[in-house]
């Protein structure tokens, strides 16, 4: 059978035309897809700028569906879910990213960090800890360690917190000596509660070595010596405190009076308190001086210290305490006046966090409100 070449000549233009038509159809589809995805993406950005997060999420979901390979859209969507408190959806987005085999190393580390943030915000601390530990050796290492430190502090896992702080200091991510001392003090308090006094003493000595200028370790050590019946050692520690951290002495003024009475150092304690009071007047130092003088002399003369304080500082607290020991001419009104003054001065005797403003009747080394360390000054609200 003879083959007719005319059919070939006729088929070539037809095949060319069909190929051209197919390419045009594919190109049109690509153009439509490429136009659709950016349109949804920019729509989502517009909603974000207008703080319309619900509409922004819908727009980003549409963009992700049109272009499922775009990682940036997934990150934007996951961050939006986290900001709205939809942590389960944020976790699913970031876990989907991590499950992709074509993800670059940088994007994988970024997704791991985002997943850790999801768990942190959701309060899933055990899963957050595992996710954060996977960030060792990545550009997010420093942030991960800070987050781990916050987790261990929140859960009061002081040994692990101490380990993270050591690594951060070794990596020159800050000076954590004072915080290390706090961790050792916390462990010492646990040992003291269990009756393990010698172990607590060892930990407190390490805390003093870790932060020689910090006040807490010496105050806790003096209390421990007093509990162990060694008033002389307690006096020695408090004397060191007055030299190393004089601004913190008001926190230990009442303890100093007890230790001085037990160790026979009343005169030395009085001289020390008067000297520190002259350098930096404080209500707690004033009360300690009055307590020491009242124990050995006439109480009225001792309370004259409150009057001297009022000559330099207009203190309602000092006036109330002076008035409590005075005999007024109008005795029938004295109790009512005294109660009113005590009620008015009570808020002034609190301590206030310098970081968040949280007020408390007792001094805290770590603020219960914002969890900051050493944010409470050693002075009462009236003195700030």
mmCIF file of C-alpha atoms in Angstrom:
data_model
loop_
_atom_site.group_PDB
_atom_site.id
_atom_site.type_symbol
_atom_site.label_atom_id
_atom_site.label_comp_id
_atom_site.label_asym_id
_atom_site.label_seq_id
_atom_site.Cartn_x
_atom_site.Cartn_y
_atom_site.Cartn_z
ATOM 1 C CA UNK A 1 0.000 0.000 0.000
ATOM 2 C CA UNK A 2 1.424 3.337 -1.012
ATOM 3 C CA UNK A 3 1.610 6.029 1.663
ATOM 4 C CA UNK A 4 0.379 9.420 0.542
ATOM 5 C CA UNK A 5 2.737 12.234 1.662
ATOM 6 C CA UNK A 6 -0.076 14.700 1.250
ATOM 7 C CA UNK A 7 -1.556 13.473 4.541
ATOM 8 C CA UNK A 8 1.683 14.384 6.334
ATOM 9 C CA UNK A 9 1.729 17.810 4.798
ATOM 10 C CA UNK A 10 -1.867 18.257 5.813
ATOM 11 C CA UNK A 11 -1.376 16.922 9.400
ATOM 12 C CA UNK A 12 1.601 19.113 10.285
ATOM 13 C CA UNK A 13 -0.336 22.392 10.327
ATOM 14 C CA UNK A 14 -3.140 20.724 12.281
ATOM 15 C CA UNK A 15 -0.724 19.356 14.935
ATOM 16 C CA UNK A 16 1.004 22.713 15.184
ATOM 17 C CA UNK A 17 -2.343 24.451 15.639
ATOM 18 C CA UNK A 18 -3.448 22.034 18.357
ATOM 19 C CA UNK A 19 -0.119 22.461 20.206
ATOM 20 C CA UNK A 20 -0.365 26.214 20.028
ATOM 21 C CA UNK A 21 -3.950 26.111 21.308
ATOM 22 C CA UNK A 22 -2.978 23.834 24.218
ATOM 23 C CA UNK A 23 -0.092 26.067 25.206
ATOM 24 C CA UNK A 24 -2.358 29.101 25.145
ATOM 25 C CA UNK A 25 -4.884 27.339 27.366
ATOM 26 C CA UNK A 26 -2.162 26.303 29.882
ATOM 27 C CA UNK A 27 -0.692 29.787 29.874
ATOM 28 C CA UNK A 28 -4.090 31.303 30.489
ATOM 29 C CA UNK A 29 -4.669 28.928 33.408
ATOM 30 C CA UNK A 30 -1.263 29.794 34.889
ATOM 31 C CA UNK A 31 -2.000 33.475 34.543
ATOM 32 C CA UNK A 32 -5.379 33.075 36.174
ATOM 33 C CA UNK A 33 -3.880 31.136 39.078
ATOM 34 C CA UNK A 34 -1.040 33.595 39.532
ATOM 35 C CA UNK A 35 -3.475 36.481 39.502
ATOM 36 C CA UNK A 36 -5.882 34.782 41.882
ATOM 37 C CA UNK A 37 -3.288 33.948 44.564
ATOM 38 C CA UNK A 38 -1.748 37.433 44.835
ATOM 39 C CA UNK A 39 -5.200 38.963 44.805
ATOM 40 C CA UNK A 40 -6.250 36.895 47.827
ATOM 41 C CA UNK A 41 -2.895 37.536 49.491
ATOM 42 C CA UNK A 42 -3.143 41.318 49.140
ATOM 43 C CA UNK A 43 -6.759 41.184 50.216
ATOM 44 C CA UNK A 44 -5.620 39.473 53.407
ATOM 45 C CA UNK A 45 -2.960 42.114 53.990
ATOM 46 C CA UNK A 46 -5.551 44.828 53.563
ATOM 47 C CA UNK A 47 -7.786 43.181 56.146
ATOM 48 C CA UNK A 48 -4.830 42.902 58.516
ATOM 49 C CA UNK A 49 -4.045 46.592 58.214
ATOM 50 C CA UNK A 50 -7.671 47.349 59.019
ATOM 51 C CA UNK A 51 -7.517 44.963 62.018
ATOM 52 C CA UNK A 52 -10.161 42.685 60.486
ATOM 53 C CA UNK A 53 -8.571 39.390 61.446
ATOM 54 C CA UNK A 54 -11.537 37.152 60.616
ATOM 55 C CA UNK A 55 -11.638 38.362 57.014
ATOM 56 C CA UNK A 56 -7.840 38.208 56.804
ATOM 57 C CA UNK A 57 -7.867 34.549 57.838
ATOM 58 C CA UNK A 58 -10.471 33.722 55.174
ATOM 59 C CA UNK A 59 -8.398 35.510 52.528
ATOM 60 C CA UNK A 60 -5.185 33.706 53.503
ATOM 61 C CA UNK A 61 -6.957 30.339 53.540
ATOM 62 C CA UNK A 62 -8.115 31.042 49.989
ATOM 63 C CA UNK A 63 -4.565 31.993 48.991
ATOM 64 C CA UNK A 64 -3.134 28.824 50.533
ATOM 65 C CA UNK A 65 -5.673 26.682 48.721
ATOM 66 C CA UNK A 66 -4.738 28.294 45.402
ATOM 67 C CA UNK A 67 -1.014 27.989 46.034
ATOM 68 C CA UNK A 68 -0.369 25.255 48.621
ATOM 69 C CA UNK A 69 3.400 25.318 48.064
ATOM 70 C CA UNK A 70 3.868 28.902 49.298
ATOM 71 C CA UNK A 71 5.428 28.712 52.768
ATOM 72 C CA UNK A 72 5.064 32.415 53.537
ATOM 73 C CA UNK A 73 1.288 32.136 53.312
ATOM 74 C CA UNK A 74 1.360 29.251 55.780
ATOM 75 C CA UNK A 75 3.469 31.263 58.213
ATOM 76 C CA UNK A 76 1.145 34.256 57.916
ATOM 77 C CA UNK A 77 -1.887 32.051 58.481
ATOM 78 C CA UNK A 78 -0.332 30.275 61.463
ATOM 79 C CA UNK A 79 0.641 33.560 63.109
ATOM 80 C CA UNK A 80 -2.887 34.875 62.638
ATOM 81 C CA UNK A 81 -4.375 31.781 64.262
ATOM 82 C CA UNK A 82 -1.992 32.178 67.214
ATOM 83 C CA UNK A 83 -2.829 35.857 67.673
ATOM 84 C CA UNK A 84 -6.521 35.011 67.732
ATOM 85 C CA UNK A 85 -6.007 32.301 70.334
ATOM 86 C CA UNK A 86 -6.838 29.464 67.906
ATOM 87 C CA UNK A 87 -3.786 27.496 68.954
ATOM 88 C CA UNK A 88 -4.938 24.119 67.649
ATOM 89 C CA UNK A 89 -5.294 25.504 64.129
ATOM 90 C CA UNK A 90 -1.912 27.247 64.394
ATOM 91 C CA UNK A 91 -0.307 23.973 65.487
ATOM 92 C CA UNK A 92 -1.841 22.136 62.515
ATOM 93 C CA UNK A 93 -0.514 24.737 60.069
ATOM 94 C CA UNK A 94 3.034 24.589 61.409
ATOM 95 C CA UNK A 95 3.045 20.793 61.773
ATOM 96 C CA UNK A 96 1.906 20.573 58.125
ATOM 97 C CA UNK A 97 4.893 22.721 57.162
ATOM 98 C CA UNK A 98 7.296 20.504 59.115
ATOM 99 C CA UNK A 99 5.867 17.406 57.425
ATOM 100 C CA UNK A 100 6.785 18.691 53.977
ATOM 101 C CA UNK A 101 9.838 17.054 52.466
ATOM 102 C CA UNK A 102 10.702 19.960 50.154
ATOM 103 C CA UNK A 103 11.009 22.537 52.941
ATOM 104 C CA UNK A 104 14.347 24.317 53.182
ATOM 105 C CA UNK A 105 16.394 24.106 56.357
ATOM 106 C CA UNK A 106 15.807 27.781 57.202
ATOM 107 C CA UNK A 107 12.042 27.436 56.780
ATOM 108 C CA UNK A 108 12.040 24.195 58.787
ATOM 109 C CA UNK A 109 13.788 25.913 61.706
ATOM 110 C CA UNK A 110 11.397 28.823 61.428
ATOM 111 C CA UNK A 111 8.416 26.469 61.467
ATOM 112 C CA UNK A 112 9.840 24.656 64.509
ATOM 113 C CA UNK A 113 10.159 27.973 66.340
ATOM 114 C CA UNK A 114 6.601 28.945 65.389
ATOM 115 C CA UNK A 115 5.335 25.577 66.637
ATOM 116 C CA UNK A 116 7.104 26.103 69.973
ATOM 117 C CA UNK A 117 5.406 29.501 70.301
ATOM 118 C CA UNK A 118 2.043 27.868 69.612
ATOM 119 C CA UNK A 119 2.566 25.403 72.457
ATOM 120 C CA UNK A 120 3.765 28.169 74.785
ATOM 121 C CA UNK A 121 0.723 30.329 74.117
ATOM 122 C CA UNK A 122 -1.555 27.333 74.582
ATOM 123 C CA UNK A 123 0.037 26.570 77.969
ATOM 124 C CA UNK A 124 1.269 23.140 76.843
ATOM 125 C CA UNK A 125 4.597 23.514 78.618
ATOM 126 C CA UNK A 126 5.804 19.914 78.205
ATOM 127 C CA UNK A 127 5.277 20.009 74.423
ATOM 128 C CA UNK A 128 6.731 23.523 74.268
ATOM 129 C CA UNK A 129 9.839 22.334 76.123
ATOM 130 C CA UNK A 130 10.362 19.514 73.618
ATOM 131 C CA UNK A 131 9.857 21.879 70.659
ATOM 132 C CA UNK A 132 12.242 24.456 72.095
ATOM 133 C CA UNK A 133 14.984 21.907 72.741
ATOM 134 C CA UNK A 134 14.919 21.046 69.038
ATOM 135 C CA UNK A 135 16.068 24.605 68.302
ATOM 136 C CA UNK A 136 19.556 24.095 69.780
ATOM 137 C CA UNK A 137 22.175 25.038 67.198
ATOM 138 C CA UNK A 138 19.750 27.131 65.133
ATOM 139 C CA UNK A 139 19.429 30.912 64.729
ATOM 140 C CA UNK A 140 16.536 30.705 67.220
ATOM 141 C CA UNK A 141 18.713 29.170 69.949
ATOM 142 C CA UNK A 142 18.925 32.294 72.122
ATOM 143 C CA UNK A 143 15.166 32.889 72.001
ATOM 144 C CA UNK A 144 14.511 29.215 72.716
ATOM 145 C CA UNK A 145 16.757 29.250 75.783
ATOM 146 C CA UNK A 146 15.023 32.332 77.190
ATOM 147 C CA UNK A 147 11.663 30.634 76.703
ATOM 148 C CA UNK A 148 12.958 27.453 78.360
ATOM 149 C CA UNK A 149 14.240 29.514 81.277
ATOM 150 C CA UNK A 150 10.775 31.045 81.697
ATOM 151 C CA UNK A 151 9.190 27.580 81.612
ATOM 152 C CA UNK A 152 11.527 26.194 84.275
ATOM 153 C CA UNK A 153 11.033 29.239 86.501
ATOM 154 C CA UNK A 154 7.278 28.983 86.123
ATOM 155 C CA UNK A 155 7.339 25.299 87.048
ATOM 156 C CA UNK A 156 9.930 25.972 89.783
ATOM 157 C CA UNK A 157 12.340 23.496 88.240
ATOM 158 C CA UNK A 158 15.405 25.255 89.626
ATOM 159 C CA UNK A 159 18.106 22.696 88.643
ATOM 160 C CA UNK A 160 17.087 22.811 84.971
ATOM 161 C CA UNK A 161 16.766 26.605 85.123
ATOM 162 C CA UNK A 162 20.272 26.798 86.556
ATOM 163 C CA UNK A 163 21.609 24.593 83.744
ATOM 164 C CA UNK A 164 20.039 26.805 81.046
ATOM 165 C CA UNK A 165 21.360 29.955 82.742
ATOM 166 C CA UNK A 166 24.885 28.511 82.820
ATOM 167 C CA UNK A 167 24.737 27.732 79.112
ATOM 168 C CA UNK A 168 23.416 31.195 78.293
ATOM 169 C CA UNK A 169 26.181 32.845 80.282
ATOM 170 C CA UNK A 170 28.790 30.630 78.614
ATOM 171 C CA UNK A 171 27.406 31.713 75.236
ATOM 172 C CA UNK A 172 27.690 35.378 76.360
ATOM 173 C CA UNK A 173 23.944 35.908 76.175
ATOM 174 C CA UNK A 174 23.980 37.969 79.367
ATOM 175 C CA UNK A 175 25.088 37.967 82.994
ATOM 176 C CA UNK A 176 23.043 35.422 84.931
ATOM 177 C CA UNK A 177 25.074 35.400 88.146
ATOM 178 C CA UNK A 178 22.376 37.063 90.255
ATOM 179 C CA UNK A 179 19.683 34.836 88.805
ATOM 180 C CA UNK A 180 21.828 31.771 89.540
ATOM 181 C CA UNK A 181 22.041 32.947 93.143
ATOM 182 C CA UNK A 182 18.248 33.158 93.296
ATOM 183 C CA UNK A 183 17.943 29.604 91.966
ATOM 184 C CA UNK A 184 20.345 28.365 94.653
ATOM 185 C CA UNK A 185 18.393 30.238 97.328
ATOM 186 C CA UNK A 186 15.155 28.648 96.161
ATOM 187 C CA UNK A 187 16.738 25.204 96.376
ATOM 188 C CA UNK A 188 18.091 26.071 99.832
ATOM 189 C CA UNK A 189 14.598 27.031 101.025
ATOM 190 C CA UNK A 190 13.336 23.644 99.844
ATOM 191 C CA UNK A 191 16.089 21.903 101.774
ATOM 192 C CA UNK A 192 15.314 23.972 104.870
ATOM 193 C CA UNK A 193 11.642 23.014 104.685
ATOM 194 C CA UNK A 194 12.725 19.352 104.629
ATOM 195 C CA UNK A 195 15.015 19.847 107.620
ATOM 196 C CA UNK A 196 18.178 19.400 105.527
ATOM 197 C CA UNK A 197 19.915 22.398 107.092
ATOM 198 C CA UNK A 198 23.511 21.510 106.188
ATOM 199 C CA UNK A 199 22.589 21.055 102.517
ATOM 200 C CA UNK A 200 20.788 24.396 102.604
ATOM 201 C CA UNK A 201 23.851 26.058 104.127
ATOM 202 C CA UNK A 202 26.069 24.682 101.345
ATOM 203 C CA UNK A 203 23.705 25.993 98.666
ATOM 204 C CA UNK A 204 23.555 29.448 100.258
ATOM 205 C CA UNK A 205 27.341 29.693 100.416
ATOM 206 C CA UNK A 206 27.407 28.885 96.684
ATOM 207 C CA UNK A 207 24.814 31.599 96.124
ATOM 208 C CA UNK A 208 26.989 34.158 97.910
ATOM 209 C CA UNK A 209 29.923 33.149 95.695
ATOM 210 C CA UNK A 210 27.779 33.371 92.548
ATOM 211 C CA UNK A 211 26.617 36.926 93.320
ATOM 212 C CA UNK A 212 28.682 38.607 96.070
ATOM 213 C CA UNK A 213 26.821 41.919 95.713
ATOM 214 C CA UNK A 214 23.349 40.349 95.873
ATOM 215 C CA UNK A 215 21.503 40.660 99.180
ATOM 216 C CA UNK A 216 19.188 37.661 99.235
ATOM 217 C CA UNK A 217 21.756 34.931 99.767
ATOM 218 C CA UNK A 218 23.230 36.644 102.844
ATOM 219 C CA UNK A 219 19.810 37.381 104.341
ATOM 220 C CA UNK A 220 18.715 33.759 103.898
ATOM 221 C CA UNK A 221 22.051 32.543 105.276
ATOM 222 C CA UNK A 222 21.668 34.717 108.377
ATOM 223 C CA UNK A 223 18.158 33.346 108.943
ATOM 224 C CA UNK A 224 19.494 29.814 108.593
ATOM 225 C CA UNK A 225 22.287 30.440 111.126
ATOM 226 C CA UNK A 226 19.717 31.880 113.518
ATOM 227 C CA UNK A 227 17.550 28.790 113.095
ATOM 228 C CA UNK A 228 20.573 26.579 113.751
ATOM 229 C CA UNK A 229 21.222 28.497 116.996
ATOM 230 C CA UNK A 230 24.413 30.189 115.806
ATOM 231 C CA UNK A 231 23.592 33.861 116.458
ATOM 232 C CA UNK A 232 27.267 34.866 116.179
ATOM 233 C CA UNK A 233 27.530 33.539 112.632
ATOM 234 C CA UNK A 234 24.234 35.234 111.756
ATOM 235 C CA UNK A 235 25.539 38.559 113.073
ATOM 236 C CA UNK A 236 28.722 38.172 111.035
ATOM 237 C CA UNK A 237 26.726 37.536 107.826
ATOM 238 C CA UNK A 238 24.482 40.555 108.410
ATOM 239 C CA UNK A 239 27.514 42.751 109.059
ATOM 240 C CA UNK A 240 28.887 41.598 105.698
ATOM 241 C CA UNK A 241 25.512 42.434 104.122
ATOM 242 C CA UNK A 242 25.734 45.996 105.421
ATOM 243 C CA UNK A 243 29.104 46.350 103.671
ATOM 244 C CA UNK A 244 28.320 44.515 100.426
ATOM 245 C CA UNK A 245 24.738 45.699 99.834
ATOM 246 C CA UNK A 246 23.924 48.604 102.178
ATOM 247 C CA UNK A 247 20.803 49.574 100.203
ATOM 248 C CA UNK A 248 19.246 46.193 101.101
ATOM 249 C CA UNK A 249 19.863 46.465 104.865
ATOM 250 C CA UNK A 250 16.285 47.705 105.566
ATOM 251 C CA UNK A 251 15.058 44.259 104.471
ATOM 252 C CA UNK A 252 17.099 42.662 107.270
ATOM 253 C CA UNK A 253 16.722 45.384 109.920
ATOM 254 C CA UNK A 254 14.245 43.451 112.077
ATOM 255 C CA UNK A 255 16.351 40.294 111.769
ATOM 256 C CA UNK A 256 19.416 42.296 112.744
ATOM 257 C CA UNK A 257 17.749 43.373 116.004
ATOM 258 C CA UNK A 258 16.880 39.751 116.870
ATOM 259 C CA UNK A 259 20.367 38.477 116.044
ATOM 260 C CA UNK A 260 22.078 41.302 117.939
ATOM 261 C CA UNK A 261 19.982 40.582 121.026
ATOM 262 C CA UNK A 262 20.832 36.871 120.877
ATOM 263 C CA UNK A 263 24.552 37.420 120.254
ATOM 264 C CA UNK A 264 25.107 40.311 122.664
ATOM 265 C CA UNK A 265 25.902 42.789 119.893
ATOM 266 C CA UNK A 266 23.299 45.418 120.805
ATOM 267 C CA UNK A 267 25.716 48.368 120.887
ATOM 268 C CA UNK A 268 27.399 47.358 117.632
ATOM 269 C CA UNK A 269 24.032 46.848 115.958
ATOM 270 C CA UNK A 270 22.786 50.233 117.157
ATOM 271 C CA UNK A 271 25.884 51.982 115.835
ATOM 272 C CA UNK A 272 25.584 50.188 112.505
ATOM 273 C CA UNK A 273 21.895 51.040 112.108
ATOM 274 C CA UNK A 274 22.396 54.694 113.032
ATOM 275 C CA UNK A 275 25.253 55.004 110.554
ATOM 276 C CA UNK A 276 23.250 53.447 107.717
ATOM 277 C CA UNK A 277 20.207 55.535 108.631
ATOM 278 C CA UNK A 278 22.267 58.723 108.407
ATOM 279 C CA UNK A 279 23.573 57.646 105.002
ATOM 280 C CA UNK A 280 20.150 56.619 103.681
ATOM 281 C CA UNK A 281 17.088 57.213 105.903
ATOM 282 C CA UNK A 282 14.593 54.357 105.744
ATOM 283 C CA UNK A 283 11.513 53.498 107.787
ATOM 284 C CA UNK A 284 12.669 49.939 108.529
ATOM 285 C CA UNK A 285 16.025 51.180 109.834
ATOM 286 C CA UNK A 286 14.145 53.735 111.918
ATOM 287 C CA UNK A 287 11.909 51.062 113.453
ATOM 288 C CA UNK A 288 14.954 48.909 114.231
ATOM 289 C CA UNK A 289 16.733 51.789 115.993
ATOM 290 C CA UNK A 290 13.618 52.538 118.056
ATOM 291 C CA UNK A 291 13.280 48.845 118.951
ATOM 292 C CA UNK A 292 16.887 48.660 120.149
ATOM 293 C CA UNK A 293 16.664 51.830 122.236
ATOM 294 C CA UNK A 294 13.277 50.893 123.685
ATOM 295 C CA UNK A 295 14.764 47.663 124.981
ATOM 296 C CA UNK A 296 17.371 49.498 127.041
ATOM 297 C CA UNK A 297 16.073 53.006 127.729
ATOM 298 C CA UNK A 298 12.849 54.901 128.167
ATOM 299 C CA UNK A 299 10.438 54.207 125.324
ATOM 300 C CA UNK A 300 9.438 57.862 124.987
ATOM 301 C CA UNK A 301 13.008 58.956 124.308
ATOM 302 C CA UNK A 302 13.423 56.185 121.749
ATOM 303 C CA UNK A 303 10.295 57.365 119.903
ATOM 304 C CA UNK A 304 11.870 60.779 119.517
ATOM 305 C CA UNK A 305 13.587 59.238 116.511
ATOM 306 C CA UNK A 306 10.255 59.466 114.715
ATOM 307 C CA UNK A 307 10.134 63.191 115.440
ATOM 308 C CA UNK A 308 13.677 63.625 114.088
ATOM 309 C CA UNK A 309 12.658 61.724 110.987
ATOM 310 C CA UNK A 310 9.676 64.049 110.497
ATOM 311 C CA UNK A 311 12.001 67.046 110.568
ATOM 312 C CA UNK A 312 13.587 65.804 107.319
ATOM 313 C CA UNK A 313 10.913 63.553 105.768
ATOM 314 C CA UNK A 314 7.144 64.323 105.783
ATOM 315 C CA UNK A 315 6.188 60.740 106.641
ATOM 316 C CA UNK A 316 2.637 59.769 107.591
ATOM 317 C CA UNK A 317 3.919 56.333 108.679
ATOM 318 C CA UNK A 318 6.458 57.828 111.082
ATOM 319 C CA UNK A 319 3.858 60.249 112.456
ATOM 320 C CA UNK A 320 1.409 57.390 113.064
ATOM 321 C CA UNK A 321 4.005 55.308 114.912
ATOM 322 C CA UNK A 322 5.057 58.266 117.067
ATOM 323 C CA UNK A 323 1.456 59.053 117.906
ATOM 324 C CA UNK A 324 0.792 55.440 118.958
ATOM 325 C CA UNK A 325 3.019 55.854 122.016
ATOM 326 C CA UNK A 326 2.050 59.370 122.992
ATOM 327 C CA UNK A 327 -0.541 60.475 125.527
ATOM 328 C CA UNK A 328 -2.650 63.251 124.060
ATOM 329 C CA UNK A 329 -4.606 65.785 126.050
ATOM 330 C CA UNK A 330 -7.874 64.688 124.447
ATOM 331 C CA UNK A 331 -7.813 61.034 125.467
ATOM 332 C CA UNK A 332 -11.389 60.407 124.332
ATOM 333 C CA UNK A 333 -10.487 61.088 120.693
ATOM 334 C CA UNK A 334 -7.088 59.426 120.687
ATOM 335 C CA UNK A 335 -8.205 55.855 119.740
ATOM 336 C CA UNK A 336 -10.352 57.086 116.847
ATOM 337 C CA UNK A 337 -7.604 59.324 115.528
ATOM 338 C CA UNK A 338 -5.063 56.537 115.863
ATOM 339 C CA UNK A 339 -7.242 54.059 113.949
ATOM 340 C CA UNK A 340 -7.813 56.574 111.168
ATOM 341 C CA UNK A 341 -4.118 57.279 110.804
ATOM 342 C CA UNK A 342 -3.207 53.593 110.808
ATOM 343 C CA UNK A 343 -5.814 52.931 108.134
ATOM 344 C CA UNK A 344 -4.486 55.781 105.996
ATOM 345 C CA UNK A 345 -0.829 54.809 106.408
ATOM 346 C CA UNK A 346 -1.231 51.051 105.866
ATOM 347 C CA UNK A 347 -1.040 51.210 102.024
ATOM 348 C CA UNK A 348 2.117 53.329 102.339
ATOM 349 C CA UNK A 349 3.980 50.491 104.065
ATOM 350 C CA UNK A 350 3.662 48.152 101.088
ATOM 351 C CA UNK A 351 6.332 47.288 98.544
ATOM 352 C CA UNK A 352 5.816 48.074 94.850
ATOM 353 C CA UNK A 353 7.288 46.306 91.833
ATOM 354 C CA UNK A 354 9.254 48.738 89.695
ATOM 355 C CA UNK A 355 8.479 46.715 86.551
ATOM 356 C CA UNK A 356 4.694 46.297 86.697
ATOM 357 C CA UNK A 357 3.543 48.258 89.767
ATOM 358 C CA UNK A 358 2.249 45.191 91.652
ATOM 359 C CA UNK A 359 2.004 46.054 95.366
ATOM 360 C CA UNK A 360 2.359 43.628 98.262
ATOM 361 C CA UNK A 361 2.617 43.795 102.037
ATOM 362 C CA UNK A 362 5.798 41.704 101.974
ATOM 363 C CA UNK A 363 8.946 42.012 99.905
ATOM 364 C CA UNK A 364 9.327 39.565 97.010
ATOM 365 C CA UNK A 365 12.550 38.666 95.233
ATOM 366 C CA UNK A 366 10.509 37.639 92.179
ATOM 367 C CA UNK A 367 7.398 39.644 91.391
ATOM 368 C CA UNK A 368 4.226 37.499 91.542
ATOM 369 C CA UNK A 369 2.715 39.697 88.838
ATOM 370 C CA UNK A 370 5.294 39.999 86.062
ATOM 371 C CA UNK A 371 7.795 37.343 87.265
ATOM 372 C CA UNK A 372 10.686 39.855 87.180
ATOM 373 C CA UNK A 373 13.622 39.249 89.515
ATOM 374 C CA UNK A 374 14.817 41.944 91.962
ATOM 375 C CA UNK A 375 12.153 44.384 90.774
ATOM 376 C CA UNK A 376 11.027 45.281 94.310
ATOM 377 C CA UNK A 377 13.086 48.107 95.868
ATOM 378 C CA UNK A 378 14.066 47.636 99.504
ATOM 379 C CA UNK A 379 11.957 50.682 100.422
ATOM 380 C CA UNK A 380 8.304 51.165 101.223
ATOM 381 C CA UNK A 381 5.842 52.868 98.880
ATOM 382 C CA UNK A 382 5.952 56.070 100.947
ATOM 383 C CA UNK A 383 9.705 56.313 100.464
ATOM 384 C CA UNK A 384 9.719 55.909 96.674
#
